[in-house]
Coordinates of C-alpha atoms and ligand atoms in Angstrom, one line a residue:
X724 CA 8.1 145.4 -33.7
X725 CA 8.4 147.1 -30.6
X726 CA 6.2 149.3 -29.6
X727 CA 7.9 152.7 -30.8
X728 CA 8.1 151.3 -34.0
X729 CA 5.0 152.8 -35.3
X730 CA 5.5 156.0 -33.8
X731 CA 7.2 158.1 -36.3
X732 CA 10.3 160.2 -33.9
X733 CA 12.5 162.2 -36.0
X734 CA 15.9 163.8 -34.7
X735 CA 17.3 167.5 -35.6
X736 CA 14.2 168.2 -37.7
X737 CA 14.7 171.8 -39.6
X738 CA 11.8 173.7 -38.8
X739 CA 12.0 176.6 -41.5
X740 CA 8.8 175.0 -43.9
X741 CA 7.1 174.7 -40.7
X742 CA 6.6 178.0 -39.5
X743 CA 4.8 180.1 -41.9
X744 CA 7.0 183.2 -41.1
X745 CA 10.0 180.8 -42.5
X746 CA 12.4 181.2 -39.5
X747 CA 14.8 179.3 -39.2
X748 CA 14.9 176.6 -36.1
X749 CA 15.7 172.8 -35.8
X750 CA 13.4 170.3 -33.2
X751 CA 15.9 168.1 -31.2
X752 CA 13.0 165.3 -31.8
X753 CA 9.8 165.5 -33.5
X754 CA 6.9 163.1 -33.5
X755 CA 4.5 163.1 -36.2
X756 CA 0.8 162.3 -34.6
X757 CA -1.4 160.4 -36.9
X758 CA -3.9 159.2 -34.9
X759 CA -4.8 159.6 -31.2
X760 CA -3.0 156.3 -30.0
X761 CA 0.2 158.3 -30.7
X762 CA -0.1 160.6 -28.2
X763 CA -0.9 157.9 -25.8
X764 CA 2.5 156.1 -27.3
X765 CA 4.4 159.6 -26.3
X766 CA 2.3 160.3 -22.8
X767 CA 3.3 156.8 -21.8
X768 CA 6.9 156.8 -23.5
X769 CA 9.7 156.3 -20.3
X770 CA 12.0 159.9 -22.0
X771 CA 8.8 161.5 -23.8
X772 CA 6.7 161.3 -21.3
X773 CA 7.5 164.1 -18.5
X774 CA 9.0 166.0 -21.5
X775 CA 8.1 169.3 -21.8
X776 CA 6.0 169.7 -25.5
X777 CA 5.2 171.8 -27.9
X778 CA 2.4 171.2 -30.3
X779 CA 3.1 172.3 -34.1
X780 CA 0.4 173.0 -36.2
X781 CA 0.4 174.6 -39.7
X782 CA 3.2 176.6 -38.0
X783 CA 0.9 179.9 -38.9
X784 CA 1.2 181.6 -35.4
X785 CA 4.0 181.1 -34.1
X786 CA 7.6 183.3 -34.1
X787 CA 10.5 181.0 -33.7
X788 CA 13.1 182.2 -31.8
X789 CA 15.9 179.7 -31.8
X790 CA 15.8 175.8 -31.8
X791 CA 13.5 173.7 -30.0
X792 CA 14.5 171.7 -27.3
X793 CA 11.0 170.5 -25.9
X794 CA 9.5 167.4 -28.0
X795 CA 7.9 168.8 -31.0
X796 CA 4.4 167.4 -31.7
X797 CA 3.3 167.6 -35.4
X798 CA -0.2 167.2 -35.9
X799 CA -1.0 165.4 -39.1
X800 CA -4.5 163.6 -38.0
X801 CA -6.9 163.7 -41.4
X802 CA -10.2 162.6 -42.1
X803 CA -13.4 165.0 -43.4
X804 CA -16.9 164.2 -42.8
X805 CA -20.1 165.1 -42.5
X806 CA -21.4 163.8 -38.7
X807 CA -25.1 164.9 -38.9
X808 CA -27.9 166.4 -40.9
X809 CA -30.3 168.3 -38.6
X810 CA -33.1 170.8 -39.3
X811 CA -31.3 173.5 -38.2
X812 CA -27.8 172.6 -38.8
X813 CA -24.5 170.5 -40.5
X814 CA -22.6 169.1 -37.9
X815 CA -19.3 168.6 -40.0
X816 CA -16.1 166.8 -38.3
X817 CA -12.1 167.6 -39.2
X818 CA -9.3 166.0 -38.0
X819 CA -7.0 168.3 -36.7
X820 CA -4.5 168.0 -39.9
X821 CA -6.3 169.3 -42.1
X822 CA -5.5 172.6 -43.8
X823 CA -8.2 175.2 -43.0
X824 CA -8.6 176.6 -46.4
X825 CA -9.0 173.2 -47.6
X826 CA -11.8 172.4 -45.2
X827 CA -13.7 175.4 -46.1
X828 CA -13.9 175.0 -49.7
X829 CA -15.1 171.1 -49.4
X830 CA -17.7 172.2 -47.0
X831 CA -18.9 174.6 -49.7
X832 CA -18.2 171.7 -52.7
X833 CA -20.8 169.6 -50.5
X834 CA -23.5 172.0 -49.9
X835 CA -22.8 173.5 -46.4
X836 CA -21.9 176.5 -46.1
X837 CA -21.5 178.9 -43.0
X838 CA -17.4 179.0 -43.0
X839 CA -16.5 181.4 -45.8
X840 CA -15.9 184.9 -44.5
X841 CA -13.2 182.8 -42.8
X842 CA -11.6 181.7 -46.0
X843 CA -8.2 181.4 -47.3
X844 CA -6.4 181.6 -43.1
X845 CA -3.5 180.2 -43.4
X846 CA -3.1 177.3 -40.7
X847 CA -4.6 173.8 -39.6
X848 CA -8.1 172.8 -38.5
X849 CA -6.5 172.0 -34.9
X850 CA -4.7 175.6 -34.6
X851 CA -8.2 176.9 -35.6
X852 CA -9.9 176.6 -32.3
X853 CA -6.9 178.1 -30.3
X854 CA -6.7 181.0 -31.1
X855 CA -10.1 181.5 -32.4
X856 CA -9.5 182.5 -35.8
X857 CA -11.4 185.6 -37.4
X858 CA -11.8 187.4 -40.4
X859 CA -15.0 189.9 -42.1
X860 CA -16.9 189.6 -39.0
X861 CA -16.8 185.9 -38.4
X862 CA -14.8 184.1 -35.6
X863 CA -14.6 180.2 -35.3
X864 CA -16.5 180.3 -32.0
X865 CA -19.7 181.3 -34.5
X866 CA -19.2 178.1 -36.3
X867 CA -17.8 175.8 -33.3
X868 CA -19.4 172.9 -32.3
X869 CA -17.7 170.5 -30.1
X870 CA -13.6 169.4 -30.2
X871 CA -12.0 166.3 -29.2
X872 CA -8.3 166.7 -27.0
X873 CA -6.1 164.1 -25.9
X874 CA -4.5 165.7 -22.2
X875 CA -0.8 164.9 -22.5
X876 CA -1.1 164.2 -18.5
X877 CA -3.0 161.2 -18.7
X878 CA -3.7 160.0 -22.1
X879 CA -7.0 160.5 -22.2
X880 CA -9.4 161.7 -24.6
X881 CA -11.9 164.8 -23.8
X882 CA -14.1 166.4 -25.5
X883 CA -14.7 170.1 -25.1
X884 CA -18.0 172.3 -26.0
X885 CA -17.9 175.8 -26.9
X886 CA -18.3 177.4 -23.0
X887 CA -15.4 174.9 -21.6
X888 CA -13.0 176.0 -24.4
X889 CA -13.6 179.8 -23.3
X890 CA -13.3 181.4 -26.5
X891 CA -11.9 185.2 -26.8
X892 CA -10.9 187.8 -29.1
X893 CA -7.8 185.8 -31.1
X894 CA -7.8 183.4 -27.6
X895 CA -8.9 180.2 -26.0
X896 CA -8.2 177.8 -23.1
X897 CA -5.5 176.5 -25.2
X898 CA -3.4 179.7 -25.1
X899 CA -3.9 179.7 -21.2
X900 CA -4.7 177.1 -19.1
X901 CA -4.3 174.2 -21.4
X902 CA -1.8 175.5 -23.3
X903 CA 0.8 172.6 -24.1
X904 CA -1.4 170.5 -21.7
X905 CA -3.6 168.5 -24.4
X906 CA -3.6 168.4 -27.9
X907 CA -6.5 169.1 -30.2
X908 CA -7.2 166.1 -32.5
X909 CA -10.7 166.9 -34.0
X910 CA -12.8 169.9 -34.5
X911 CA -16.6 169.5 -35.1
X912 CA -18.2 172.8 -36.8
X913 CA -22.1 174.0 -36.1
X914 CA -23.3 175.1 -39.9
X915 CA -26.9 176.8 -39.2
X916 CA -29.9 176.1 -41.7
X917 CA -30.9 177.8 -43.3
X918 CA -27.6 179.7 -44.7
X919 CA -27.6 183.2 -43.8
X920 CA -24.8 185.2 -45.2
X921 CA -22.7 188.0 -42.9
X922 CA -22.0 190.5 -45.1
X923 CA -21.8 193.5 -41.8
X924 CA -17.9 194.1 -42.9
X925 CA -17.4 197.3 -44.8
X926 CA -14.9 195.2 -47.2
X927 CA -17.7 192.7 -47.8
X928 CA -20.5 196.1 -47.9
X929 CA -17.9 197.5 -50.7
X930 CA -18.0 194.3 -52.8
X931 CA -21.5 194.2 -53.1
X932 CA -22.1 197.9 -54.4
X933 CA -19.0 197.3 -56.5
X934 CA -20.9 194.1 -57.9
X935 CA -24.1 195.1 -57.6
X936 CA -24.7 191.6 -56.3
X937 CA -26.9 191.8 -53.1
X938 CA -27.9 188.4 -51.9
X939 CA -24.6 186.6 -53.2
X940 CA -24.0 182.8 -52.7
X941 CA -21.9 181.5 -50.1
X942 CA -19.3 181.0 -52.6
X943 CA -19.6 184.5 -53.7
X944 CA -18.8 185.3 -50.1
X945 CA -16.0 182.9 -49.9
X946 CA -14.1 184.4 -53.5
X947 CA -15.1 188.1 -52.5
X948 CA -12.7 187.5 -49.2
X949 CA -10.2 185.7 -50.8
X950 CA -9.6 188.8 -53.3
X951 CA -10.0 191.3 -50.0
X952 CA -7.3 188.9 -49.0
X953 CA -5.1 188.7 -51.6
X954 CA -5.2 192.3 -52.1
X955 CA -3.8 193.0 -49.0
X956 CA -2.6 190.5 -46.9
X957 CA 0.6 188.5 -48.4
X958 CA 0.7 184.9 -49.2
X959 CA 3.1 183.5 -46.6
X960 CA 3.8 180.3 -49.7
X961 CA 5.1 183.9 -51.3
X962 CA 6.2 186.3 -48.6
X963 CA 6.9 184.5 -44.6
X964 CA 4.4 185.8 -41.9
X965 CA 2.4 185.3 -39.5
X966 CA -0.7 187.0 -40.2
X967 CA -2.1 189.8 -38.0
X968 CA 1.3 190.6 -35.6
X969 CA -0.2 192.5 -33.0
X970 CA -4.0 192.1 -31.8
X971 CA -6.2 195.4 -31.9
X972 CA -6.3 196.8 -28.6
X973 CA -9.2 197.7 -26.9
X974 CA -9.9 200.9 -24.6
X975 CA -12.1 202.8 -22.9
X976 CA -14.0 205.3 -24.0
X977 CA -12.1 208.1 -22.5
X978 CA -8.8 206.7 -24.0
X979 CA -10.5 206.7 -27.5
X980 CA -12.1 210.1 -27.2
X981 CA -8.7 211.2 -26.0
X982 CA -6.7 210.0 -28.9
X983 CA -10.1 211.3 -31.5
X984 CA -9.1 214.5 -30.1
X985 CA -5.3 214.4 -31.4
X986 CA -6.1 211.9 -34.6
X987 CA -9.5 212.9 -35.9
X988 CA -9.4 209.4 -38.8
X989 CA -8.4 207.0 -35.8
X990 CA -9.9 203.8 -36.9
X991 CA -12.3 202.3 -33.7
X992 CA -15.1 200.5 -33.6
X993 CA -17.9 200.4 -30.5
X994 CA -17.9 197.1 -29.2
X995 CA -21.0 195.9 -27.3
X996 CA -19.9 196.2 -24.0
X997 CA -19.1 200.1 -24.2
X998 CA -15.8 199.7 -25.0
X999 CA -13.9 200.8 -27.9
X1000 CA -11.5 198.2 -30.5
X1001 CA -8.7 200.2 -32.0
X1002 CA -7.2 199.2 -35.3
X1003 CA -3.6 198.1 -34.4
X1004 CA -3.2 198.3 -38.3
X1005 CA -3.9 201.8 -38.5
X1006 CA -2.0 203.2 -35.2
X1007 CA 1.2 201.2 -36.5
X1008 CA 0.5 203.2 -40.0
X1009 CA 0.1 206.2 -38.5
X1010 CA 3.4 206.1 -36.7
X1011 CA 4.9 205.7 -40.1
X1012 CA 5.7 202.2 -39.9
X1013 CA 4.4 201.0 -43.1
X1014 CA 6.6 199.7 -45.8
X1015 CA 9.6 200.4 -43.2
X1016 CA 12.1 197.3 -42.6
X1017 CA 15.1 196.4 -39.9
X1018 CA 17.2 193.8 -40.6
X1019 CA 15.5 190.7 -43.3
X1020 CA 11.9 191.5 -41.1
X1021 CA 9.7 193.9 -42.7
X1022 CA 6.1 195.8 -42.5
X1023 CA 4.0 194.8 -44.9
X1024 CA 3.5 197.8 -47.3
X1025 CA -0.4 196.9 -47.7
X1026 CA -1.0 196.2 -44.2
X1027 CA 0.9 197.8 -41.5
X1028 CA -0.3 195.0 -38.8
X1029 CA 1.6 192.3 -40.6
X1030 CA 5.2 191.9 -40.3
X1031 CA 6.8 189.7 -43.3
X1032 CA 10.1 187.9 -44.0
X1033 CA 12.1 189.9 -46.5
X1034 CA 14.8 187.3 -47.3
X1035 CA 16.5 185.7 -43.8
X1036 CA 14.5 186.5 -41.0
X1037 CA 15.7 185.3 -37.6
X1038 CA 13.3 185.1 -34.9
X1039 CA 15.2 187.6 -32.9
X1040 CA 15.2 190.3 -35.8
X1041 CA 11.4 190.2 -35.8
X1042 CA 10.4 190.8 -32.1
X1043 CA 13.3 193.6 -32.6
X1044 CA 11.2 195.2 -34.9
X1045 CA 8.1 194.1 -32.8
X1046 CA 9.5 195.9 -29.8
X1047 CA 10.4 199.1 -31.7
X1048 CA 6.9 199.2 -33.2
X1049 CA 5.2 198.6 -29.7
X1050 CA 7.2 201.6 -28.4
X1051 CA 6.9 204.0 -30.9
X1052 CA 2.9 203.4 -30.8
X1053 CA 3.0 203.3 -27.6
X1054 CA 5.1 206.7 -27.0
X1055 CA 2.1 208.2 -29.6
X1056 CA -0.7 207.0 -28.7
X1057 CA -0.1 205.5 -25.1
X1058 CA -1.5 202.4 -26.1
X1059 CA 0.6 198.8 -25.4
X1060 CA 0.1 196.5 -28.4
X1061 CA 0.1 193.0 -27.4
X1062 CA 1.3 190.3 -30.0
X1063 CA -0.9 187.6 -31.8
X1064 CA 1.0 184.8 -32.3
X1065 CA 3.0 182.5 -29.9
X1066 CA 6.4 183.3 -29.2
X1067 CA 8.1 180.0 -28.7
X1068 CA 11.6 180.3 -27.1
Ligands
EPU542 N1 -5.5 200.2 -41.6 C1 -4.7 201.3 -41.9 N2 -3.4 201.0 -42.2 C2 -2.9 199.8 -42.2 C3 -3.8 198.7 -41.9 C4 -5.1 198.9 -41.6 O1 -5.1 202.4 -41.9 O2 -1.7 199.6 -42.5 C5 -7.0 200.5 -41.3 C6 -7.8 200.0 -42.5 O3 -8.0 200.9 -43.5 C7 -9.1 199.7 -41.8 C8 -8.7 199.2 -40.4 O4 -7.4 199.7 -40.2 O5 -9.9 200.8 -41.7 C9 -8.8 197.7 -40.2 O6 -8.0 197.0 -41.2 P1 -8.5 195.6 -41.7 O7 -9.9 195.7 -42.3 O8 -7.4 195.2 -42.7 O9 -8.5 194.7 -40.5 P2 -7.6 194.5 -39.2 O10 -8.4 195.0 -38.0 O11 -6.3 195.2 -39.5 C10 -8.4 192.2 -38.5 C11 -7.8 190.9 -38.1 C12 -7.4 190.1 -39.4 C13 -8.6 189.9 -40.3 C14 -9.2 191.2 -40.6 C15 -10.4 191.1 -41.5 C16 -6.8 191.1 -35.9 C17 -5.6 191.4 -35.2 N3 -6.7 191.1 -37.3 O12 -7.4 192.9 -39.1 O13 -6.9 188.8 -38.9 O14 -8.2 189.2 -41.4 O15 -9.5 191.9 -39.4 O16 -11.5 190.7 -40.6 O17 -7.9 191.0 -35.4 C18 -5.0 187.6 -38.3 O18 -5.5 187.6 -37.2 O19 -3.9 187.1 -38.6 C19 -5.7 188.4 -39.3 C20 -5.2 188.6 -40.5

């Protein structure tokens, strides 16, 4: 056996059940990483090597655009566990293969609870941390304890605490600096004792006077947002997408008093540092986007901020429809929408 042997390299690989949105692309070679020594076996390999790489998840972020020539890495490391009990917290582990829902209910099977407002994301535990993931007023970095790397450079294993991975709104080091540099291959999570539930969203707020249920259980929490879900965002196992499309902008407060003045229901929220976030869902809606579709790429008719596969999406189709959302908001509102997920061309 030579030393390749055990590394699992695949030619012309269709990527269309990879990508969540379903478009259609082929990897020239993909490698499927197990376990950290495989990413050794690919930063030492003589081709793979100096290769440029791309580093597939769940495929949940990501619009591909036509086929891959740089050395697809799919990360498929598993393993669950529990890594300490401390009085103030469950320090649980994931390998970076995991699916996220999946996680989140066996943390809640076990007794630990602290990840369910971020239920039901589509994606992997190792896309998690990249962009931050965030739903009914919870992001990752809330949760996040510590994450091992391997750098694709020099083999090596790092591991990275909350402050080095500079966590932002829907954005980490791994979009920037380390982005296609090192590959996530475990994600340790910080669940504070005791459980306190966030229950701030209005979603969540309207749940509870529907319910009448006040001081729910985390798995209350966990099934309320996966009905909020369901109810408006749709299944990409259903209907391809990629989530969220555009992130929601955030202004000044002389932009969003401008734009109060012309749109009295403009949806914005006061963030802490004086600055106003605008609901990209809403100004997209407003322009009459909603339901609308060019080509087999469509806007979602529940949810004007996610863009779906009607039957046959190409990549191209959907940053056409992208670009001719972007412009019509912007040409209303004077506001430049910036995409979510990773455009990979
Ligand atoms: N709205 C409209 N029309 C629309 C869509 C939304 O008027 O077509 C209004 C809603 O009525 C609501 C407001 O816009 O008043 C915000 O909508 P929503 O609560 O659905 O949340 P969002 O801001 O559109 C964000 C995240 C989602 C996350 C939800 C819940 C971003 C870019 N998106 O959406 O994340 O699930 O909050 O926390 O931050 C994702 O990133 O892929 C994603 C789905």
């Amino acid at each position: 056996m030579n030393e390749n042997s055990a590394m699992r390299i695949e030619e012309g690989v269709s990527l269309q059940t990879y990508n969540s949105f379903g478009l259609p692309a082929v990897a020239r070679t993909l490698v499927r990483i197990e376990r950290e020594a495989d990413i050794r076996k690919v930063v030492d390999h003589p081709d793979f090597g100096r290769a440029p790489k791309f580093i597939l998840g769940g495929g949940s972020n990501i619009v591909l655009l036509r086929d891959v020539s740089a050395l697809v890495l799919k990360v498929e490391i598993v393993g669950r566990r529990l890594v300490e009990e401390r009085d103030d917290a469950w320090i649980v582990e994931a390998g970076a293969g995991e699916n996220w829902h999946a996680l989140v209910d066996w943390t809640l099977s076990e007794g630990w609870p602290g990840l369910e407002n971020l239920a039901l994301i589509p994606g992997t535990v190792g896309a998690a941390p990249v962009q931050n993931i965030g739903a009914y007023g919870m992001e990752l970095a809330d949760r996040f304890d510590s994450l091992d790397a391997v750098d694709l450079v020099t083999g090596r294993n790092v591991t990275l605490n909350a402050a080095q991975c500079r966590f932002g709104y829907r954005d980490s080091i791994f979009k920037q600096a380390l982005a296609g540099k090192s590959v996530i291959t475990r994600v340790r999570f910080r669940l504070p004792r005791p459980w306190q539930p966030v229950l701030g969203y209005l979603d969540l707020q309207r749940r509870m006077d529907e319910t009448g249920i006040h001081h729910p259980s985390a798995r209350q929490v966990c099934d309320w947002v996966c009905a909020i879900r369901r109810a408006k965002l749709p299944d990409p196992a259903v209907m391809g997408n990629a989530g969220s499309f555009f992130k929601n902008p955030v202004v000044t407060p002389e932009q969003c008093r401008d734009i109060i003045g012309r749109d009295p229901h403009l949806v914005h929220y006061a963030m802490p540092d004086g600055s106003f976030k605008l609901a990209a869902g809403w100004l997209i809606d407003a322009c009459g986007w909603k339901g609308k579709q060019v080509g087999g790429v469509g806007v979602h008719d529940k949810q004007a901020l996610v863009l779906v596969n009607r039957g046959g999406a190409r990549g191209a189709e959907v940053l056409t429809l992208a670009r001719a959302i972007q412009e019509s908001v912007y040409g209303r509102f004077g506001i430049r929408l910036e995409p979510e997920p990773v455009v990979v061309d």
